[in-house]
Amino acid sequence: MIRGPPCCWRRGAIRPGSSRESLWFVAFDVTRVRAAYPALNDGYAHLDGAAGTQVPTAVIEAIAETYRSGIGNAGGAFPASGRADTIVAECRRAIADLTGAEPDGVILGPNMTTLTYRLADTLSRQWGPGDEMVVSRLDHDANVRPWVQAATRTGATVRWAEVDPSTAELPAAQYGELVSERTRLVAVTSASNIVGTRPDVPAIAAAAHAAGALCYVDGVHATPHVPVDVRALGADFYATSAYKWSGPHIGTVVADPALLETLHPDKLAPAPSGVPGRFERGTAAFADLAGVIAAVEHLAALDPAAVGSRRERVLASMATVERYEGQLFTRLLDGLAAMRHVTLYGKAARRTPTAFFTVTGYTPREVAAALADRKVNVWNGDNYAWELVGALGLRDSGGGVRAGLVHYNDQAEVDRLLAAVAELDPTTPDGVR
Ligand SMILES: Cc1ncc(COP(=O)(O)O)c(C=O)c1O
């Protein structure tokens, strides 16, 4: 739990160095937030949050305390087993508060990819020739390939929603053409993990529902950046991974329990037959689930002025986080856009604070290595956004460089990245190799 003075809005400030003026800016106490993360003391600027965040002390302690106090397998007659049962139930409640789902609709597992393959396997038992599914070129491959492979296996047809390469927008209007009474499922991301585009998921889900199809939403990249309400999104399934929002390596898919009741995944004979237990395989990572609970508590406390239930505090805190990250991102984008040797990809109207760029004269890997030398962590490559990197024409040249901001990043880190990239200008003495 983070403690400290309340966040506040201040009026009349103009962001230094920005080409655009802002009448309002949020004074988010990032110093207080950073103090919660021991790993941030290693001297590096951690701008690789889109690939996985650092974890706060409260999460580390929750995991350690679970082991320290003794843990048994679930469903037993003794207290240590009861603690495992309690953790699982509490974890479902925490994820429900994070996403706006029902605790009984929270499926827990190792990661989003594994769970999505499981759901694709289960859902596709009802598909056959003549059925169709719609996937998008904006998505991480984990919300593409499981559906494409399941469709291929069952003889169903795959239709593709295309990205406008000049903006990296995924126009929702195309779903009117793509979806028909043959459509069984529409899979779409609520934010691109490389360019940050946030498509109009409610409109896409409405198109799916009007045709009687289900909508599977990949919320892995969006969840750390925005308040999430799965009902408002229209998501029949919403997937997210705790390691992207300050938690351990755990994935989850949430759905209406009534929908889950209609689905029957493969399971072991003695394993739970109810919902959501029948979607979970083998023994859970109980200590990590305790870490997930602590991570949700941490998010709920990011804005100390937030009050009410944990769900209300999560929503208020994530709204504050979204505004803070937005300001920091403007500084990052403005700085990169001013560099002649940098090409930026994506300019969607609504996006997470995730920049994707290339640098003239350097491969993305060389840029990432040069930045690492200057103690700046960024990711390079396709980041599994395989279709999008192809649509942007970058697949054969090593993809791009991704700098992703999260709530614990600060202006000094952004400025360090900008200074490091500026040094790579091939027309300056430093940039000549
Ligand atoms: C948008 C998005 N979807 C899906 C995934 C896959 O998640 P997991 O690693 O939990 O399988 C990632 C991971 O980077 C991601 O960024």
Tab-separated table of C-alpha atoms and ligand atoms in Angstrom:
chain	number	residue	atom	x	y	z
A	1	MET	CA	0.000	0.000	0.000
A	2	ILE	CA	1.340	3.417	-0.941
A	3	ARG	CA	0.869	6.251	1.518
A	4	GLY	CA	1.424	9.958	1.018
A	5	PRO	CA	-0.178	13.278	0.232
A	6	PRO	CA	-3.176	13.324	-2.068
A	7	CYS	CA	-2.774	13.901	-5.767
A	8	CYS	CA	-4.156	17.185	-6.929
A	9	TRP	CA	-5.004	19.028	-10.088
A	10	ARG	CA	-3.363	22.385	-10.628
A	11	ARG	CA	-4.575	25.017	-12.986
A	12	GLY	CA	-2.906	27.188	-15.536
A	13	ALA	CA	0.356	25.390	-16.120
A	14	ILE	CA	1.990	25.020	-19.507
A	15	ARG	CA	4.062	21.941	-20.073
A	16	PRO	CA	7.690	22.946	-20.655
A	17	GLY	CA	9.069	22.061	-24.053
A	18	SER	CA	5.683	21.162	-25.502
A	19	SER	CA	4.405	22.378	-28.804
A	20	ARG	CA	0.904	22.287	-27.380
A	21	GLU	CA	-0.312	24.167	-24.351
A	22	SER	CA	-2.310	22.530	-21.631
A	23	LEU	CA	-4.505	24.454	-19.247
A	24	TRP	CA	-4.519	21.611	-16.771
A	25	PHE	CA	-1.921	19.214	-15.627
A	26	VAL	CA	-2.007	16.550	-13.024
A	27	ALA	CA	0.519	16.656	-10.199
A	28	PHE	CA	0.897	12.939	-9.732
A	29	ASP	CA	3.277	12.197	-6.884
A	30	VAL	CA	5.518	9.942	-8.896
A	31	THR	CA	8.356	10.170	-6.357
A	32	ARG	CA	6.099	8.575	-3.758
A	33	VAL	CA	5.027	5.907	-6.250
A	34	ARG	CA	8.590	5.141	-7.320
A	35	ALA	CA	9.624	4.609	-3.714
A	36	ALA	CA	7.309	1.590	-3.647
A	37	TYR	CA	9.409	-0.178	-6.303
A	38	PRO	CA	12.802	-1.396	-5.062
A	39	ALA	CA	13.947	-2.399	-8.558
A	40	LEU	CA	13.780	1.208	-9.737
A	41	ASN	CA	16.899	1.926	-7.691
A	42	ASP	CA	19.149	0.071	-10.123
A	43	GLY	CA	20.033	3.222	-12.050
A	44	TYR	CA	18.205	2.242	-15.221
A	45	ALA	CA	15.282	4.056	-16.809
A	46	HIS	CA	12.730	1.247	-17.059
A	47	LEU	CA	10.894	2.159	-20.239
A	48	ASP	CA	10.178	-1.493	-21.012
A	49	GLY	CA	6.977	-1.673	-18.956
A	50	ALA	CA	4.926	-2.791	-21.965
A	51	ALA	CA	6.896	-6.031	-21.863
A	52	GLY	CA	6.442	-6.379	-18.113
A	53	THR	CA	6.519	-4.020	-15.163
A	54	GLN	CA	8.586	-4.026	-12.019
A	55	VAL	CA	6.779	-4.999	-8.819
A	56	PRO	CA	6.269	-2.968	-5.650
A	57	THR	CA	7.444	-4.136	-2.226
A	58	ALA	CA	3.855	-4.923	-1.218
A	59	VAL	CA	3.618	-7.520	-3.988
A	60	ILE	CA	7.002	-9.036	-3.139
A	61	GLU	CA	5.993	-9.198	0.520
A	62	ALA	CA	2.596	-10.747	-0.218
A	63	ILE	CA	4.288	-13.543	-2.149
A	64	ALA	CA	6.982	-14.058	0.483
A	65	GLU	CA	4.447	-13.964	3.320
A	66	THR	CA	2.359	-16.679	1.660
A	67	TYR	CA	5.332	-19.022	1.720
A	68	ARG	CA	6.476	-17.817	5.137
A	69	SER	CA	3.145	-18.550	6.773
A	70	GLY	CA	2.830	-21.986	5.150
A	71	ILE	CA	0.700	-22.925	2.194
A	72	GLY	CA	-1.004	-26.205	1.290
A	73	ASN	CA	-2.709	-27.366	-1.843
A	74	ALA	CA	-6.309	-26.238	-2.260
A	75	GLY	CA	-9.384	-28.038	-0.937
A	76	GLY	CA	-7.889	-29.728	2.140
A	77	ALA	CA	-9.118	-29.992	5.730
A	78	PHE	CA	-6.219	-28.153	7.399
A	79	PRO	CA	-5.561	-24.406	7.817
A	80	ALA	CA	-2.655	-24.099	5.363
A	81	SER	CA	-4.911	-25.519	2.645
A	82	GLY	CA	-7.678	-23.170	3.713
A	83	ARG	CA	-5.256	-20.293	3.150
A	84	ALA	CA	-4.807	-21.423	-0.457
A	85	ASP	CA	-8.597	-21.523	-0.933
A	86	THR	CA	-8.902	-18.036	0.542
A	87	ILE	CA	-6.181	-16.667	-1.737
A	88	VAL	CA	-7.899	-18.041	-4.836
A	89	ALA	CA	-11.270	-16.580	-3.808
A	90	GLU	CA	-9.687	-13.217	-2.899
A	91	CYS	CA	-7.781	-13.146	-6.148
A	92	ARG	CA	-10.978	-13.621	-8.148
A	93	ARG	CA	-12.521	-10.727	-6.190
A	94	ALA	CA	-9.488	-8.520	-6.856
A	95	ILE	CA	-9.551	-9.190	-10.623
A	96	ALA	CA	-13.291	-8.553	-10.612
A	97	ASP	CA	-12.658	-5.172	-8.978
A	98	LEU	CA	-9.971	-4.365	-11.521
A	99	THR	CA	-12.092	-5.199	-14.556
A	100	GLY	CA	-15.718	-4.804	-13.486
A	101	ALA	CA	-16.372	-8.545	-13.849
A	102	GLU	CA	-18.050	-11.060	-11.538
A	103	PRO	CA	-15.648	-13.022	-9.280
A	104	ASP	CA	-17.271	-16.253	-10.519
A	105	GLY	CA	-16.344	-15.300	-14.064
A	106	VAL	CA	-12.606	-14.913	-13.348
A	107	ILE	CA	-10.462	-17.676	-14.864
A	108	LEU	CA	-6.926	-17.732	-13.464
A	109	GLY	CA	-3.905	-19.193	-15.222
A	110	PRO	CA	-0.241	-18.792	-16.064
A	111	ASN	CA	-0.566	-16.139	-18.787
A	112	MET	CA	-2.887	-14.713	-21.413
A	113	THR	CA	-1.516	-16.833	-24.264
A	114	THR	CA	-2.155	-20.128	-22.494
A	115	LEU	CA	-5.672	-19.122	-21.497
A	116	THR	CA	-6.519	-17.818	-24.959
A	117	TYR	CA	-5.408	-21.079	-26.574
A	118	ARG	CA	-7.581	-22.891	-24.028
A	119	LEU	CA	-10.616	-20.742	-24.843
A	120	ALA	CA	-9.976	-21.056	-28.587
A	121	ASP	CA	-9.835	-24.821	-28.236
A	122	THR	CA	-13.064	-24.836	-26.230
A	123	LEU	CA	-15.039	-22.364	-28.327
A	124	SER	CA	-13.963	-23.853	-31.663
A	125	ARG	CA	-15.634	-27.184	-30.868
A	126	GLN	CA	-18.825	-25.467	-31.973
A	127	TRP	CA	-17.339	-24.185	-35.274
A	128	GLY	CA	-17.315	-25.747	-38.698
A	129	PRO	CA	-17.173	-24.952	-42.414
A	130	GLY	CA	-19.277	-21.898	-43.185
A	131	ASP	CA	-18.523	-20.286	-39.833
A	132	GLU	CA	-16.313	-17.208	-39.745
A	133	MET	CA	-14.148	-15.338	-37.258
A	134	VAL	CA	-12.681	-11.881	-37.439
A	135	VAL	CA	-9.189	-11.074	-36.200
A	136	SER	CA	-7.258	-7.831	-36.580
A	137	ARG	CA	-3.832	-6.807	-37.790
A	138	LEU	CA	-3.537	-4.490	-34.792
A	139	ASP	CA	-3.448	-7.345	-32.321
A	140	HIS	CA	-0.633	-9.076	-30.489
A	141	ASP	CA	-0.277	-12.535	-32.003
A	142	ALA	CA	-1.709	-14.107	-28.855
A	143	ASN	CA	-5.121	-12.783	-29.900
A	144	VAL	CA	-4.635	-13.797	-33.530
A	145	ARG	CA	-2.898	-17.150	-33.979
A	146	PRO	CA	-4.994	-19.204	-31.501
A	147	TRP	CA	-8.129	-18.172	-33.442
A	148	VAL	CA	-6.557	-18.616	-36.884
A	149	GLN	CA	-5.273	-22.078	-35.968
A	150	ALA	CA	-8.598	-23.114	-34.430
A	151	ALA	CA	-10.410	-21.885	-37.549
A	152	THR	CA	-8.044	-23.801	-39.824
A	153	ARG	CA	-8.575	-26.958	-37.773
A	154	THR	CA	-12.352	-26.719	-37.976
A	155	GLY	CA	-12.701	-25.540	-41.568
A	156	ALA	CA	-13.966	-22.102	-40.511
A	157	THR	CA	-12.990	-18.946	-42.399
A	158	VAL	CA	-10.815	-16.138	-41.037
A	159	ARG	CA	-11.534	-12.539	-41.993
A	160	TRP	CA	-9.089	-9.739	-41.281
A	161	ALA	CA	-9.727	-6.244	-39.938
A	162	GLU	CA	-7.073	-3.988	-41.430
A	163	VAL	CA	-5.029	-1.182	-39.894
A	164	ASP	CA	-4.459	2.142	-41.638
A	165	PRO	CA	-0.636	2.090	-41.782
A	166	SER	CA	-0.386	5.886	-41.879
A	167	THR	CA	-2.095	6.273	-38.490
A	168	ALA	CA	-2.150	2.746	-37.047
A	169	GLU	CA	-5.877	3.229	-36.460
A	170	LEU	CA	-8.157	0.196	-36.641
A	171	PRO	CA	-11.306	1.752	-38.132
A	172	ALA	CA	-14.362	0.285	-36.410
A	173	ALA	CA	-16.550	0.998	-39.441
A	174	GLN	CA	-14.982	-1.902	-41.386
A	175	TYR	CA	-16.572	-4.378	-38.951
A	176	GLY	CA	-19.947	-3.573	-40.518
A	177	GLU	CA	-18.626	-5.305	-43.663
A	178	LEU	CA	-16.587	-7.991	-41.948
A	179	VAL	CA	-19.227	-9.310	-39.572
A	180	SER	CA	-22.230	-11.287	-40.778
A	181	GLU	CA	-24.649	-13.904	-39.493
A	182	ARG	CA	-21.852	-16.437	-40.222
A	183	THR	CA	-19.495	-14.783	-37.707
A	184	ARG	CA	-18.976	-16.738	-34.505
A	185	LEU	CA	-16.251	-14.662	-32.878
A	186	VAL	CA	-14.561	-11.271	-33.177
A	187	ALA	CA	-11.145	-11.019	-31.512
A	188	VAL	CA	-9.782	-7.531	-30.982
A	189	THR	CA	-7.355	-5.755	-28.723
A	190	SER	CA	-8.299	-2.857	-26.480
A	191	ALA	CA	-4.810	-1.400	-27.072
A	192	SER	CA	-1.906	-2.202	-29.372
A	193	ASN	CA	1.178	-3.291	-27.463
A	194	ILE	CA	3.507	-1.442	-29.849
A	195	VAL	CA	1.794	1.720	-31.094
A	196	GLY	CA	-0.731	2.062	-28.280
A	197	THR	CA	-3.790	2.455	-30.559
A	198	ARG	CA	-6.987	2.066	-28.573
A	199	PRO	CA	-9.681	1.024	-31.058
A	200	ASP	CA	-13.376	1.647	-30.530
A	201	VAL	CA	-14.015	-1.694	-28.829
A	202	PRO	CA	-17.619	-0.904	-27.791
A	203	ALA	CA	-18.506	-0.249	-31.455
A	204	ILE	CA	-16.693	-3.394	-32.618
A	205	ALA	CA	-18.335	-5.491	-29.898
A	206	ALA	CA	-21.739	-4.030	-30.826
A	207	ALA	CA	-21.189	-5.102	-34.442
A	208	ALA	CA	-20.281	-8.598	-33.229
A	209	HIS	CA	-23.288	-8.834	-30.950
A	210	ALA	CA	-25.691	-7.562	-33.616
A	211	ALA	CA	-24.652	-10.579	-35.679
A	212	GLY	CA	-24.915	-12.961	-32.728
A	213	ALA	CA	-21.119	-13.355	-32.435
A	214	LEU	CA	-18.944	-13.263	-29.325
A	215	CYS	CA	-16.248	-10.632	-28.753
A	216	TYR	CA	-12.901	-11.673	-27.249
A	217	VAL	CA	-10.968	-8.619	-26.085
A	218	ASP	CA	-7.231	-8.622	-25.393
A	219	GLY	CA	-6.818	-6.234	-22.489
A	220	VAL	CA	-3.209	-7.110	-21.718
A	221	HIS	CA	-1.755	-3.822	-22.907
A	222	ALA	CA	-4.681	-1.546	-21.996
A	223	THR	CA	-5.226	-2.632	-18.392
A	224	PRO	CA	-2.141	-0.916	-16.881
A	225	HIS	CA	-3.071	2.394	-18.485
A	226	VAL	CA	-6.818	2.998	-18.268
A	227	PRO	CA	-9.847	2.286	-16.076
A	228	VAL	CA	-11.394	-0.972	-17.312
A	229	ASP	CA	-15.086	-1.815	-17.424
A	230	VAL	CA	-15.683	-5.025	-19.324
A	231	ARG	CA	-19.425	-4.392	-19.558
A	232	ALA	CA	-18.955	-0.925	-21.051
A	233	LEU	CA	-16.479	-2.416	-23.531
A	234	GLY	CA	-18.987	-5.082	-24.521
A	235	ALA	CA	-16.337	-7.762	-24.023
A	236	ASP	CA	-17.688	-11.288	-23.709
A	237	PHE	CA	-14.164	-12.304	-22.742
A	238	TYR	CA	-11.472	-9.927	-21.487
A	239	ALA	CA	-7.903	-11.132	-21.020
A	240	THR	CA	-5.194	-9.469	-18.970
A	241	SER	CA	-1.852	-10.381	-17.399
A	242	ALA	CA	-0.837	-9.214	-13.950
A	243	TYR	CA	2.838	-8.856	-14.835
A	244	LYS	CA	1.906	-5.879	-17.019
A	245	TRP	CA	0.402	-4.037	-14.055
A	246	SER	CA	2.900	-4.475	-11.224
A	247	GLY	CA	1.948	-8.051	-10.365
A	248	PRO	CA	3.524	-11.473	-10.815
A	249	HIS	CA	3.422	-13.671	-13.917
A	250	ILE	CA	-0.237	-14.641	-13.819
A	251	GLY	CA	-2.842	-14.329	-16.548
A	252	THR	CA	-6.599	-14.120	-16.345
A	253	VAL	CA	-9.630	-14.144	-18.617
A	254	VAL	CA	-12.906	-12.786	-17.314
A	255	ALA	CA	-16.333	-13.592	-18.739
A	256	ASP	CA	-19.955	-13.719	-17.686
A	257	PRO	CA	-20.301	-16.864	-15.518
A	258	ALA	CA	-23.510	-17.691	-17.430
A	259	LEU	CA	-21.512	-17.758	-20.678
A	260	LEU	CA	-18.835	-19.957	-19.099
A	261	GLU	CA	-21.575	-22.380	-18.002
A	262	THR	CA	-22.249	-23.077	-21.683
A	263	LEU	CA	-18.635	-24.064	-22.401
A	264	HIS	CA	-16.929	-27.341	-21.603
A	265	PRO	CA	-13.126	-27.412	-21.828
A	266	ASP	CA	-11.142	-30.629	-21.553
A	267	LYS	CA	-10.407	-31.338	-17.905
A	268	LEU	CA	-9.246	-34.120	-15.635
A	269	ALA	CA	-12.040	-36.343	-14.265
A	270	PRO	CA	-11.616	-35.366	-10.588
A	271	ALA	CA	-10.846	-31.672	-11.298
A	272	PRO	CA	-13.542	-29.071	-10.490
A	273	SER	CA	-16.512	-29.286	-12.829
A	274	GLY	CA	-18.033	-25.924	-11.936
A	275	VAL	CA	-17.343	-22.457	-13.277
A	276	PRO	CA	-14.755	-20.979	-13.416
A	277	GLY	CA	-12.731	-23.862	-11.904
A	278	ARG	CA	-13.168	-26.197	-14.864
A	279	PHE	CA	-11.236	-23.743	-17.055
A	280	GLU	CA	-8.196	-23.867	-14.746
A	281	ARG	CA	-5.685	-26.658	-15.155
A	282	GLY	CA	-3.561	-28.237	-12.453
A	283	THR	CA	-2.391	-26.630	-9.231
A	284	ALA	CA	-2.518	-22.848	-9.070
A	285	ALA	CA	0.488	-20.656	-8.235
A	286	PHE	CA	-1.036	-19.660	-4.881
A	287	ALA	CA	1.747	-17.359	-3.723
A	288	ASP	CA	1.667	-15.502	-7.035
A	289	LEU	CA	-2.098	-15.146	-6.736
A	290	ALA	CA	-1.493	-13.461	-3.362
A	291	GLY	CA	0.832	-11.128	-5.250
A	292	VAL	CA	-1.964	-10.366	-7.729
A	293	ILE	CA	-4.242	-9.300	-4.871
A	294	ALA	CA	-1.508	-6.976	-3.587
A	295	ALA	CA	-0.989	-5.579	-7.080
A	296	VAL	CA	-4.672	-4.657	-7.397
A	297	GLU	CA	-4.502	-3.022	-3.945
A	298	HIS	CA	-1.461	-1.120	-5.162
A	299	LEU	CA	-3.276	0.151	-8.259
A	300	ALA	CA	-6.275	1.141	-6.134
A	301	ALA	CA	-3.960	3.248	-3.938
A	302	LEU	CA	-2.106	5.045	-6.729
A	303	ASP	CA	-4.290	8.094	-6.226
A	304	PRO	CA	-4.478	8.534	-2.442
A	305	ALA	CA	-7.413	10.905	-2.914
A	306	ALA	CA	-9.504	8.039	-4.311
A	307	VAL	CA	-12.211	6.903	-1.913
A	308	GLY	CA	-14.909	4.234	-1.721
A	309	SER	CA	-14.873	0.549	-2.498
A	310	ARG	CA	-11.774	-1.039	-4.008
A	311	ARG	CA	-13.513	-1.012	-7.395
A	312	GLU	CA	-14.192	2.722	-7.052
A	313	ARG	CA	-10.623	3.407	-5.956
A	314	VAL	CA	-9.216	1.369	-8.850
A	315	LEU	CA	-11.317	3.337	-11.330
A	316	ALA	CA	-10.354	6.708	-9.825
A	317	SER	CA	-6.671	5.811	-9.523
A	318	MET	CA	-6.450	4.492	-13.070
A	319	ALA	CA	-8.131	7.660	-14.356
A	320	THR	CA	-5.412	9.669	-12.591
A	321	VAL	CA	-2.740	7.354	-13.990
A	322	GLU	CA	-4.141	7.794	-17.503
A	323	ARG	CA	-3.877	11.580	-17.230
A	324	TYR	CA	-0.373	11.472	-15.757
A	325	GLU	CA	0.919	9.050	-18.369
A	326	GLY	CA	-0.703	11.126	-21.105
A	327	GLN	CA	1.316	14.186	-20.105
A	328	LEU	CA	4.548	12.268	-19.923
A	329	PHE	CA	3.826	10.661	-23.276
A	330	THR	CA	3.308	14.039	-24.937
A	331	ARG	CA	6.781	15.023	-23.781
A	332	LEU	CA	8.214	11.789	-25.161
A	333	LEU	CA	6.405	12.081	-28.505
A	334	ASP	CA	7.208	15.769	-28.932
A	335	GLY	CA	10.867	15.045	-28.229
A	336	LEU	CA	11.106	12.130	-30.647
A	337	ALA	CA	9.104	13.916	-33.345
A	338	ALA	CA	11.602	16.794	-33.281
A	339	MET	CA	14.483	14.466	-34.240
A	340	ARG	CA	15.154	14.209	-37.999
A	341	HIS	CA	16.772	10.806	-37.638
A	342	VAL	CA	13.704	9.284	-35.906
A	343	THR	CA	10.632	7.849	-37.653
A	344	LEU	CA	7.612	7.440	-35.400
A	345	TYR	CA	4.870	4.920	-36.139
A	346	GLY	CA	1.246	5.373	-35.153
A	347	LYS	CA	-0.729	8.483	-34.404
A	348	ALA	CA	-4.053	7.152	-33.257
A	349	ALA	CA	-6.477	9.586	-31.679
A	350	ARG	CA	-6.728	7.443	-28.546
A	351	ARG	CA	-3.641	5.599	-27.425
A	352	THR	CA	-1.674	4.331	-24.490
A	353	PRO	CA	1.731	5.938	-23.744
A	354	THR	CA	3.618	3.534	-25.997
A	355	ALA	CA	5.975	4.857	-28.679
A	356	PHE	CA	7.292	2.801	-31.593
A	357	PHE	CA	10.066	4.208	-33.739
A	358	THR	CA	13.085	3.540	-35.905
A	359	VAL	CA	16.354	5.476	-36.075
A	360	THR	CA	18.071	6.174	-39.389
A	361	GLY	CA	21.300	4.238	-39.754
A	362	TYR	CA	20.677	1.805	-36.907
A	363	THR	CA	18.786	-1.448	-36.578
A	364	PRO	CA	16.230	-1.497	-33.764
A	365	ARG	CA	18.485	-3.911	-31.875
A	366	GLU	CA	21.437	-1.522	-32.208
A	367	VAL	CA	19.303	1.324	-30.882
A	368	ALA	CA	18.174	-0.762	-27.915
A	369	ALA	CA	21.783	-1.753	-27.220
A	370	ALA	CA	22.990	1.857	-27.472
A	371	LEU	CA	20.248	2.944	-25.092
A	372	ALA	CA	21.068	0.111	-22.696
A	373	ASP	CA	24.664	1.442	-22.627
A	374	ARG	CA	23.121	4.723	-21.446
A	375	LYS	CA	21.038	2.879	-18.867
A	376	VAL	CA	17.746	3.114	-20.687
A	377	ASN	CA	15.706	-0.087	-21.090
A	378	VAL	CA	13.606	-0.261	-24.245
A	379	TRP	CA	12.416	-3.199	-26.290
A	380	ASN	CA	13.211	-3.913	-29.923
A	381	GLY	CA	11.731	-6.150	-32.604
A	382	ASP	CA	8.135	-7.086	-33.433
A	383	ASN	CA	7.087	-7.559	-29.805
A	384	TYR	CA	4.790	-10.307	-31.139
A	385	ALA	CA	2.672	-7.676	-32.897
A	386	TRP	CA	3.503	-9.797	-35.930
A	387	GLU	CA	0.717	-8.684	-38.248
A	388	LEU	CA	1.052	-5.002	-37.390
A	389	VAL	CA	4.805	-4.957	-37.894
A	390	GLY	CA	4.107	-6.553	-41.282
A	391	ALA	CA	1.443	-3.949	-42.110
A	392	LEU	CA	3.915	-1.193	-41.191
A	393	GLY	CA	6.503	-2.706	-43.542
A	394	LEU	CA	9.003	-3.381	-40.754
A	395	ARG	CA	9.004	-7.166	-40.525
A	396	ASP	CA	12.131	-7.708	-42.609
A	397	SER	CA	14.125	-4.908	-41.018
A	398	GLY	CA	13.972	-6.007	-37.409
A	399	GLY	CA	10.750	-4.287	-36.376
A	400	GLY	CA	11.130	-1.132	-34.339
A	401	VAL	CA	12.094	0.270	-30.958
A	402	ARG	CA	9.401	0.412	-28.301
A	403	ALA	CA	9.493	2.832	-25.383
A	404	GLY	CA	6.525	2.224	-23.148
A	405	LEU	CA	5.648	4.416	-20.194
A	406	VAL	CA	3.849	3.268	-17.073
A	407	HIS	CA	2.775	5.111	-13.940
A	408	TYR	CA	6.167	4.817	-12.210
A	409	ASN	CA	8.109	6.463	-15.031
A	410	ASP	CA	9.056	10.099	-14.646
A	411	GLN	CA	10.164	13.075	-16.666
A	412	ALA	CA	13.852	12.500	-15.935
A	413	GLU	CA	13.624	9.034	-17.502
A	414	VAL	CA	11.885	10.394	-20.575
A	415	ASP	CA	14.534	13.080	-20.896
A	416	ARG	CA	17.281	10.491	-20.555
A	417	LEU	CA	15.769	8.482	-23.385
A	418	LEU	CA	15.463	11.594	-25.539
A	419	ALA	CA	19.076	12.580	-24.875
A	420	ALA	CA	20.269	9.058	-25.663
A	421	VAL	CA	18.323	8.906	-28.939
A	422	ALA	CA	19.524	12.407	-29.861
A	423	GLU	CA	23.108	11.141	-29.593
A	424	LEU	CA	22.348	8.659	-32.386
A	425	ASP	CA	21.809	11.436	-34.914
A	426	PRO	CA	24.192	10.385	-37.719
A	427	THR	CA	24.770	14.030	-38.661
A	428	THR	CA	26.272	14.941	-35.293
A	429	PRO	CA	29.809	13.966	-34.308
A	430	ASP	CA	28.496	11.617	-31.612
A	431	GLY	CA	26.163	9.920	-34.021
A	432	VAL	CA	28.808	9.053	-36.616
A	433	ARG	CA	29.775	5.428	-36.310
B	1	LIG	C1	-1.256	-6.914	-25.989
B	1	LIG	C2	-0.718	-8.235	-25.526
B	1	LIG	N1	-1.492	-9.318	-25.644
B	1	LIG	C3	-1.081	-10.526	-25.237
B	1	LIG	C4	0.161	-10.707	-24.688
B	1	LIG	C5	0.580	-12.063	-24.234
B	1	LIG	O1	0.469	-12.088	-22.850
B	1	LIG	P1	1.098	-13.269	-21.983
B	1	LIG	O2	2.553	-13.017	-21.916
B	1	LIG	O3	0.414	-13.129	-20.655
B	1	LIG	O4	0.767	-14.541	-22.655
B	1	LIG	C6	1.020	-9.604	-24.559
B	1	LIG	C7	2.374	-9.762	-24.016
B	1	LIG	O5	3.247	-8.977	-24.225
B	1	LIG	C8	0.553	-8.333	-24.975
B	1	LIG	O6	1.308	-7.247	-24.866
